[in-house]
Coordinates of C-alpha atoms in Angstrom, one line a residue:
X2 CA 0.2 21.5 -11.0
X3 CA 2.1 18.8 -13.2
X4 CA 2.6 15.3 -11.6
X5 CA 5.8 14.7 -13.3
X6 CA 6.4 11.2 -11.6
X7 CA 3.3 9.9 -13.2
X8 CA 4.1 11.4 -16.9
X9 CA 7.9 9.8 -16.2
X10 CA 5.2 6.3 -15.4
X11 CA 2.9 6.6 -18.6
X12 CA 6.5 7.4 -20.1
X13 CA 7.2 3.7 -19.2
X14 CA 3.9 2.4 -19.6
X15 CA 5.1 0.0 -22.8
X16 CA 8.8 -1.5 -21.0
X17 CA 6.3 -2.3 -17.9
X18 CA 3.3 -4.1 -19.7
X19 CA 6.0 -5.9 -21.7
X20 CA 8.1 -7.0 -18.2
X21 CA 4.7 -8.3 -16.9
X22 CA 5.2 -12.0 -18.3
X23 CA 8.8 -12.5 -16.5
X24 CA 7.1 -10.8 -13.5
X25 CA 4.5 -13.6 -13.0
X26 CA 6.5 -16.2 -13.7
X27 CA 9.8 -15.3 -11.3
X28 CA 7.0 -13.8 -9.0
X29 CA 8.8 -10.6 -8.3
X30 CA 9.4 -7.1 -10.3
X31 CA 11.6 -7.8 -12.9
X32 CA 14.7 -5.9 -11.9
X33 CA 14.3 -3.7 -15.2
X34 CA 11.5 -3.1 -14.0
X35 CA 12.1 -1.8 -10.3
X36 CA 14.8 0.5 -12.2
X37 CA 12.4 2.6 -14.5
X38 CA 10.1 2.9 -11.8
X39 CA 13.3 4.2 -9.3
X40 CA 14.3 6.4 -12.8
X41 CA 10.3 7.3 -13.0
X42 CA 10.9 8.6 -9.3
X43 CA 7.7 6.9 -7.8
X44 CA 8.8 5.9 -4.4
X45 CA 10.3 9.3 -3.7
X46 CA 7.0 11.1 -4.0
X47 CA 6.6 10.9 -0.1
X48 CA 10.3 11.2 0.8
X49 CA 11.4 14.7 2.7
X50 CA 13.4 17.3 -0.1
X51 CA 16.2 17.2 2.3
X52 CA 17.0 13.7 0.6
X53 CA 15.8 14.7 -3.0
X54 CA 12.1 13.6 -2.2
X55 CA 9.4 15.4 -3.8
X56 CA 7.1 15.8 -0.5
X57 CA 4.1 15.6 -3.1
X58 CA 0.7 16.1 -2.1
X59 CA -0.8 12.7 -1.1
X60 CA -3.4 13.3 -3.7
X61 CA -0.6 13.3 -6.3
X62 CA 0.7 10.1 -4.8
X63 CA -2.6 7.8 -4.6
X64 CA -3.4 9.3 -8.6
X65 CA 0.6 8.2 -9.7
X66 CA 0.0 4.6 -7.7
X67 CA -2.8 4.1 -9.5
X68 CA -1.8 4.1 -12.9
X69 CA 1.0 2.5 -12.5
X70 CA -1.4 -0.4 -11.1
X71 CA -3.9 0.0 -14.3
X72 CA -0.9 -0.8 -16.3
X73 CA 0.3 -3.6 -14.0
X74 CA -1.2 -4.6 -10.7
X75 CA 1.9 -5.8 -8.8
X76 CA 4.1 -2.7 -10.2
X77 CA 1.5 -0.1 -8.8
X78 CA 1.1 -2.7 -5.6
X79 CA 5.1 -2.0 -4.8
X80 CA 4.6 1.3 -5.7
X81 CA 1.6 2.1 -3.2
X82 CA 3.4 0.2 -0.2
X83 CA 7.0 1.0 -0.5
X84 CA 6.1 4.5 -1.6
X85 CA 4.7 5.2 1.8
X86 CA 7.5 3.9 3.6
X87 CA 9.8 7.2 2.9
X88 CA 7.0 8.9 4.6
X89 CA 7.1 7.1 8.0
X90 CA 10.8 7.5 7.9
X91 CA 10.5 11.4 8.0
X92 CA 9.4 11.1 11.0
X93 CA 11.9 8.4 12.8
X94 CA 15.3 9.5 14.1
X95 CA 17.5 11.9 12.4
X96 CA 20.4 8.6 12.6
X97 CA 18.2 6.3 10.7
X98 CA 17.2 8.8 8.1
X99 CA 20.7 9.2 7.1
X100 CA 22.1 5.1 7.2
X101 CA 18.8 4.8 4.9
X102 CA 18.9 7.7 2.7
X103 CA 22.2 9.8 3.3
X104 CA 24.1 8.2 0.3
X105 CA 21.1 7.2 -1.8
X106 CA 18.0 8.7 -2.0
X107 CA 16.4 6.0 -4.6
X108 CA 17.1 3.4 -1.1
X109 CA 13.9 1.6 -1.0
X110 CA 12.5 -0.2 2.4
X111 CA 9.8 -2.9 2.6
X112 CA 7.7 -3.9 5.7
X113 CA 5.2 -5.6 7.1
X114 CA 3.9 -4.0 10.3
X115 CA 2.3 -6.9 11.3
X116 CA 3.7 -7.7 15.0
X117 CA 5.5 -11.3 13.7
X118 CA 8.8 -10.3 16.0
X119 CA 8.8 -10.0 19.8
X120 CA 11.6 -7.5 20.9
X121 CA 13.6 -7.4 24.1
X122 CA 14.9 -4.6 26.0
X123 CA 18.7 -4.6 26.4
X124 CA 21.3 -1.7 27.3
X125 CA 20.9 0.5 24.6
X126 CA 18.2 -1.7 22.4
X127 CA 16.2 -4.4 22.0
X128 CA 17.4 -7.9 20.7
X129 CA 14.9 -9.0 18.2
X130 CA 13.5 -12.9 16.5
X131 CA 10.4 -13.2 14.6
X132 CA 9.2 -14.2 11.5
X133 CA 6.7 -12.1 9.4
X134 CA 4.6 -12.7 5.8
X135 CA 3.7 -10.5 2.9
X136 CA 7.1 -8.6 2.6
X137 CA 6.1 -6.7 -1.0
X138 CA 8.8 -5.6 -3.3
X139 CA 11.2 -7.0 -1.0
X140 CA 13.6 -7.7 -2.9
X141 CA 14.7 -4.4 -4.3
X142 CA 14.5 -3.5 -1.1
X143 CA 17.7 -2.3 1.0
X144 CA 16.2 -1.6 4.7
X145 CA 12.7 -3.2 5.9
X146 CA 10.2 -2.0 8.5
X147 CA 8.8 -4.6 10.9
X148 CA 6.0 -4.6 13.3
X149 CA 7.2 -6.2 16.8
X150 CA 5.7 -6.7 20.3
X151 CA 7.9 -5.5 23.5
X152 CA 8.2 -9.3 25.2
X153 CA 9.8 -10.5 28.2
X154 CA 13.1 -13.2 28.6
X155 CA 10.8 -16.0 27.9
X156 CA 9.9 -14.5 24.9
X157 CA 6.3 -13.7 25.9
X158 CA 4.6 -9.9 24.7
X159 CA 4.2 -8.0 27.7
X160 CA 1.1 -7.1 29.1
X161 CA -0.2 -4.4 28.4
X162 CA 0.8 -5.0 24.8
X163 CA 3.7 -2.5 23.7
X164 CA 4.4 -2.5 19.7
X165 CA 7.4 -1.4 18.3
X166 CA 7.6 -0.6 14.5
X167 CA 11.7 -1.7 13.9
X168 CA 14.0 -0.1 11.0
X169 CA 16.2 -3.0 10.2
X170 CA 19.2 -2.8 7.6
X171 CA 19.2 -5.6 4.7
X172 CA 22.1 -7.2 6.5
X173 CA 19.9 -8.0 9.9
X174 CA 17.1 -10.1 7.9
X175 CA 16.6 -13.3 5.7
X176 CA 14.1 -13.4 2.8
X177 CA 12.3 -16.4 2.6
X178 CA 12.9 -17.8 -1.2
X179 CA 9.9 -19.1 -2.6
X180 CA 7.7 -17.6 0.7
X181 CA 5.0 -16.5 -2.7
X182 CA 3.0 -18.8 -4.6
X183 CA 0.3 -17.0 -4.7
X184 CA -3.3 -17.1 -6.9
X185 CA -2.9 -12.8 -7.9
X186 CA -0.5 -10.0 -7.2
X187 CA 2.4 -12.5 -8.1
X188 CA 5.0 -10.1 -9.1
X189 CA 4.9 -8.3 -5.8
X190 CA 7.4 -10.7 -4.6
X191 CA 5.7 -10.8 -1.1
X192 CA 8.0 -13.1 0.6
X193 CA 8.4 -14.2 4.1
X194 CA 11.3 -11.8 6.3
X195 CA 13.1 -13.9 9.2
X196 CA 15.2 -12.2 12.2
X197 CA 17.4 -14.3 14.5
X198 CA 18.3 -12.4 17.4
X199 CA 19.7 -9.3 15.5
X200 CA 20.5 -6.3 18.3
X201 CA 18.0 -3.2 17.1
X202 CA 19.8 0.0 18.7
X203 CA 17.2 2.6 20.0
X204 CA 17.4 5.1 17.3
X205 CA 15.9 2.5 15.0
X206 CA 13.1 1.7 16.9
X207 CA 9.5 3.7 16.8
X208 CA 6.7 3.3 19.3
X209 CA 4.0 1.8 17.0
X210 CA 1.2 3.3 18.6
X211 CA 2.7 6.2 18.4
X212 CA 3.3 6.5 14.9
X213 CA -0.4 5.6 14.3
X214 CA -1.7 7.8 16.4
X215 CA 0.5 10.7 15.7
X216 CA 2.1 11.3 19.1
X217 CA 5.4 10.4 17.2
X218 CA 4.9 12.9 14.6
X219 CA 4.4 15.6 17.7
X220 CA 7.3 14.7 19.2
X221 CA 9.6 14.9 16.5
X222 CA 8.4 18.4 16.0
X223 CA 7.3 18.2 12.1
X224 CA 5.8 20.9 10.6
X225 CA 5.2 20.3 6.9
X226 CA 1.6 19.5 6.7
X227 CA 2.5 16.0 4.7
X228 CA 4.4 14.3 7.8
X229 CA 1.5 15.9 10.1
X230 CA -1.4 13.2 8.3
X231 CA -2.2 10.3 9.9
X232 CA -1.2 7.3 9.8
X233 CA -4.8 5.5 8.8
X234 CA -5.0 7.9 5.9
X235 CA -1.4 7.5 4.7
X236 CA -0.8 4.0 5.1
X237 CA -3.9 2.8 3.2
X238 CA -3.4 5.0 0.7
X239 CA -0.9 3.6 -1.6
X240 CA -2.7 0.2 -0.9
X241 CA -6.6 1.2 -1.8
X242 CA -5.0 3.5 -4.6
X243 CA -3.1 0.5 -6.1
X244 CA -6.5 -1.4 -5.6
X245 CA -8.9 1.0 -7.1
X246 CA -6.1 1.7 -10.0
X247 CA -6.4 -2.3 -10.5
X248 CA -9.7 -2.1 -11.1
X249 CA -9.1 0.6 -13.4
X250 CA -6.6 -1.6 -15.3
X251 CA -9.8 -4.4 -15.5
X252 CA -11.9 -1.5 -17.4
X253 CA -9.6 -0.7 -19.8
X254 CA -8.7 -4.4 -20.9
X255 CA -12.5 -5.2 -20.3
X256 CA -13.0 -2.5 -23.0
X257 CA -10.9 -3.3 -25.2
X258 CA -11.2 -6.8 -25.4
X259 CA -15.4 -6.2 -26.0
X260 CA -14.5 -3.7 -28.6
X261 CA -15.0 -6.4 -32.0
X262 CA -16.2 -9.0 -29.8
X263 CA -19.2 -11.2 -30.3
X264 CA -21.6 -12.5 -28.0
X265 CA -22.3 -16.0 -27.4
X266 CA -25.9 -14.8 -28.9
X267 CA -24.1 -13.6 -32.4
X268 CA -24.8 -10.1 -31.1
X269 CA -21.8 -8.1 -31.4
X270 CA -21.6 -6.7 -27.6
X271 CA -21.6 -2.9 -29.1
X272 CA -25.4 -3.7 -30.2
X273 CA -26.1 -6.0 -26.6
X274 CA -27.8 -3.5 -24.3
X275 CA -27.4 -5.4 -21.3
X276 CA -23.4 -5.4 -21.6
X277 CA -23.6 -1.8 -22.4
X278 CA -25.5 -1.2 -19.2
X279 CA -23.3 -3.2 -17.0
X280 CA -19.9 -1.6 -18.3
X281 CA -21.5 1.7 -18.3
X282 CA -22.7 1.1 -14.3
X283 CA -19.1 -0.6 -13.8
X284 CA -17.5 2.7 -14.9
X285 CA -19.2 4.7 -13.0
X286 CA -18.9 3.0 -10.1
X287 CA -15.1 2.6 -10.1
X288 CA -14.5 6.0 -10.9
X289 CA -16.5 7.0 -8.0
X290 CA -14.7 4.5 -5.9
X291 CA -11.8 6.3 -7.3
X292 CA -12.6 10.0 -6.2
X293 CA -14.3 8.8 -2.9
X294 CA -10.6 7.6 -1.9
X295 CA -9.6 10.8 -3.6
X296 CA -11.6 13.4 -1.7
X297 CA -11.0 11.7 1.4
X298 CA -7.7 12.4 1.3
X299 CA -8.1 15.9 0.2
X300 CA -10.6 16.4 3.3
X301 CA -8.0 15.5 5.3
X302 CA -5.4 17.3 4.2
X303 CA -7.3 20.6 4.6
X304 CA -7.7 19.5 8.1
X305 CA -4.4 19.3 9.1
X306 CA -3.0 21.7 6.7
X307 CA -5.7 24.5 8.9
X308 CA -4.0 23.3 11.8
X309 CA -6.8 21.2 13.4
X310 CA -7.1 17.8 15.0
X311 CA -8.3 15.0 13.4
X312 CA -9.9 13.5 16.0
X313 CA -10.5 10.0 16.0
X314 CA -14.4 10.0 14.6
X315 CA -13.2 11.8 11.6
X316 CA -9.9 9.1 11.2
X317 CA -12.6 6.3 11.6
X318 CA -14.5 8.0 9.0
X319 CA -12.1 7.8 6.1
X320 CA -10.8 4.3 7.1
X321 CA -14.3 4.0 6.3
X322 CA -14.3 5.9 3.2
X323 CA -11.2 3.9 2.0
X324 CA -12.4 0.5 2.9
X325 CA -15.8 1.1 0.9
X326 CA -13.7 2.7 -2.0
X327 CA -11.8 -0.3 -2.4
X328 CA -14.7 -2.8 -2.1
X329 CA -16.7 -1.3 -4.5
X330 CA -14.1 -1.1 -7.0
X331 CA -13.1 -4.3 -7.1
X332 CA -17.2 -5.6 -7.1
X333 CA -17.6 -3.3 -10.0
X334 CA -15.1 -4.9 -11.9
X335 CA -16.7 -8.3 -11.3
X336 CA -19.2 -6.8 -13.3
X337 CA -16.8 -6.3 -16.4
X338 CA -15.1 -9.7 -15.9
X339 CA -18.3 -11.4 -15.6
X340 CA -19.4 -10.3 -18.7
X341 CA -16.5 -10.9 -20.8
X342 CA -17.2 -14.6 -21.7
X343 CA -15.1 -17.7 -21.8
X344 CA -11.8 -16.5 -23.4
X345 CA -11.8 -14.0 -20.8
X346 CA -10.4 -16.8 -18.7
X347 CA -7.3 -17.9 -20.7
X348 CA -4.0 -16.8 -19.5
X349 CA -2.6 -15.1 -22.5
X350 CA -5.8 -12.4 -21.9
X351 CA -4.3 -9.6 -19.4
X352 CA -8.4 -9.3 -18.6
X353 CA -7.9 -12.2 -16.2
X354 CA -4.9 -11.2 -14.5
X355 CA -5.9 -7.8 -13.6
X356 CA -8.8 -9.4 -12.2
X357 CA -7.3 -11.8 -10.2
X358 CA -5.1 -9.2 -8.7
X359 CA -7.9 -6.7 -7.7
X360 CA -9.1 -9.8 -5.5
X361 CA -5.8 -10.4 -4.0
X362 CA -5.6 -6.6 -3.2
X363 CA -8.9 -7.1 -1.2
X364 CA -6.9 -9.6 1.5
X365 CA -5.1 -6.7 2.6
X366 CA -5.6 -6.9 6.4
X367 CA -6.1 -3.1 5.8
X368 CA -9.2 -3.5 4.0
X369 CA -11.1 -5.4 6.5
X370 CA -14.4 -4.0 7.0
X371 CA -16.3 -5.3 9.9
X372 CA -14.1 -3.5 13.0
X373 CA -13.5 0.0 10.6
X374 CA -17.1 0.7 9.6
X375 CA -18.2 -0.7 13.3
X376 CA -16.0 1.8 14.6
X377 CA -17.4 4.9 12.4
X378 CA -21.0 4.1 13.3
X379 CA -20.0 3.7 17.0
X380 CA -18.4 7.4 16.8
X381 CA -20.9 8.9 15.0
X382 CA -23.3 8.1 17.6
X383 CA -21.2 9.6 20.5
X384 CA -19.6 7.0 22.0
X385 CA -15.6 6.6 21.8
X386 CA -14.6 2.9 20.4
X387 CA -12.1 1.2 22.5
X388 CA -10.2 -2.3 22.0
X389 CA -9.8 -3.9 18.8
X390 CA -12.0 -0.8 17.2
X391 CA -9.0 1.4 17.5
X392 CA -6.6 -1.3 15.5
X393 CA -5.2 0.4 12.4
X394 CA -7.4 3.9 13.0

């Protein structure tokens, strides 16, 4: 089947590398930019048909973010997290779906999940103050999801924690202006979100919990396979895929900038052996990072579109799949960089910048390793992880 959004995104490829530039240097997507890539139709591949979305396999998704990342990192970055956001919002209250999508379906909404917000229960809501980094795309964004904690009148989570994920309109929030200054992924325009005691009615509200561990999905009564994945496999998605697709974008610039070039030896690099060996290992090991991610996403899919459970060993399991992918990539393109010489460190070479941003995409809190591939050994070995090993699985 024909992935049109990503033929509409290698339509486009030219306007984007030539928009990179501006992006860098008013650290945001140009807003030429964020139109093609609403025209191209990207950030409606998850969104339900009832609201012209395509529902697209996931598959299709993760291979779409990650061109548009190997042409630009920061366009595929806001393409990989607000793209997933139209899928969590399939599954929130019919109310919400139609103040955010009703009268246009190109509506885009940012995030962060991270709980920067306590929340306090009030007739008919919650009244809501926090303050929360790494908002990507945020400002072609009209509506915003934010992770909060349930808290008390002192403003003090209660215990046990409860965490809310909150739909908030553009209206109800304050974007930090000049919140990123950041070494790589500097046109994501990841700036700080600020909420002074804004009223969140219930219908805007989603039990976070929930929503990662599917109960939410349940309850709303879903039953197109896409809105029945979880949450571990969606939401890292569009973020390993704009990774990996990075990494991708280091290959192709590390290739053709070796093309004519001579080493520092006088050997031109097509006659140096050892270059040859490491782009040829580099290769291989990003495009198996690449269908690693790939594969794990299919697995899953046939799981859920059978009908069965995924458990949480087999969630842990490609949270581990999808941290490794991502990892290896971006250490595989070390490789290439490392291997390019001095010039492949000056500014006007698009070699460095792809490789700056594969190393920002690796401080994603989602691609922490230590708790993810703790919690897939533990639950291969019988045992069910508790605590912190459950975070984001």
């Amino acid at each position: 089947m024909s992935n049109r959004v990503l033929d509409n995104i290698v339509a486009i490829a030219d306007d984007i590398r030539a928009q990179a530039d501006e992006a860098e240097s008013i650290g945001r997507l140009p807003d030429e930019m964020a139109k093609g890539m609403k025209h191209a139709g990207v950030i409606r591949m998850l969104a339900r048909k009832k609201y012209d979305g395509f529902e697209s396999h996931p598959r299709e998704f993760a291979e779409t973010v990650m061109k548009t990342a190997s042409i630009y990192g920061s366009a595929g970055w806001v393409a990989g997290i607000v793209g997933v956001h139209p899928w969590q919002l399939a599954m929130a209250d019919p109310r919400v779906q139609e103040e955010v999508l009703g009268t246009d379906s190109d509506t885009w909404q940012a995030s962060p999940y991270m709980p920067g917000g306590i929340a306090l229960p009030v007739d008919g809501g919650y009244i809501m103050s926090g303050r929360w980094q790494f908002s990507s795309g945020t400002d072609h964004c009209d509506w915003i999801f934010l992770g909060a904690m349930v808290g008390d009148k002192e403003g003090k989570p209660l215990m046990p924690p409860q965490s809310l994920h909150v739909i908030l309109p553009r209206a109800d929030y304050e974007i930090v202006p000049d919140s990123w200054d950041v070494v790589g992924l500097r046109g994501t325009g990841s700036k700080d979100i600020i909420v002074k005691e804004k009223f969140i009615p219930d219908y805007r509200v989603m039990d976070g919990n929930g929503v990662i561990d599917g109960t939410v999905a349940k309850n709303y009564g879903v039953t197109e396979t896409l809105y029945k994945m979880p949450w571990s496999t969606m939401f890292p998605l569009g973020i390993t895929s704009a990774t990996i697709g990075i990494a991708e974008g280091v290959l192709a610039a590390g290739i053709a900038y070796q093309r004519e070039r001579i080493g520092a030896t006088g050997t031109a690099i097509k006659d140096d052996p050892y270059t040859l060996y490491s782009l040829g290992e580099a290769a291989a090991e990003i495009d198996a990072a690449r269908q690693q991610l790939l594969g794990n996403v299919d697995r899953i899919w046939d799981l859920v579109d059978a009908g069965k459970e995924v458990d949480f060993a087999q969630r842990a399991e490609g949270r581990r799949n999808q941290t490794r992918a991502a990892w290896r990539a971006v250490r595989a393109a070390d490789e290439i960089f490392d291997r390019s010489g001095g010039n492949a460190l000056r500014m006007d070479n698009p070699l460095q910048r792809f490789w700056r941003d594969a190393h920002a995409g690796l401080h994603h809190a989602i691609h922490v390793t230590n708790t993810v591939y703790h919690a897939a050994a533990l639950s291969s070995l019988g045992p069910d992880p508790q605590g912190p090993l459950r975070v984001m699985i």
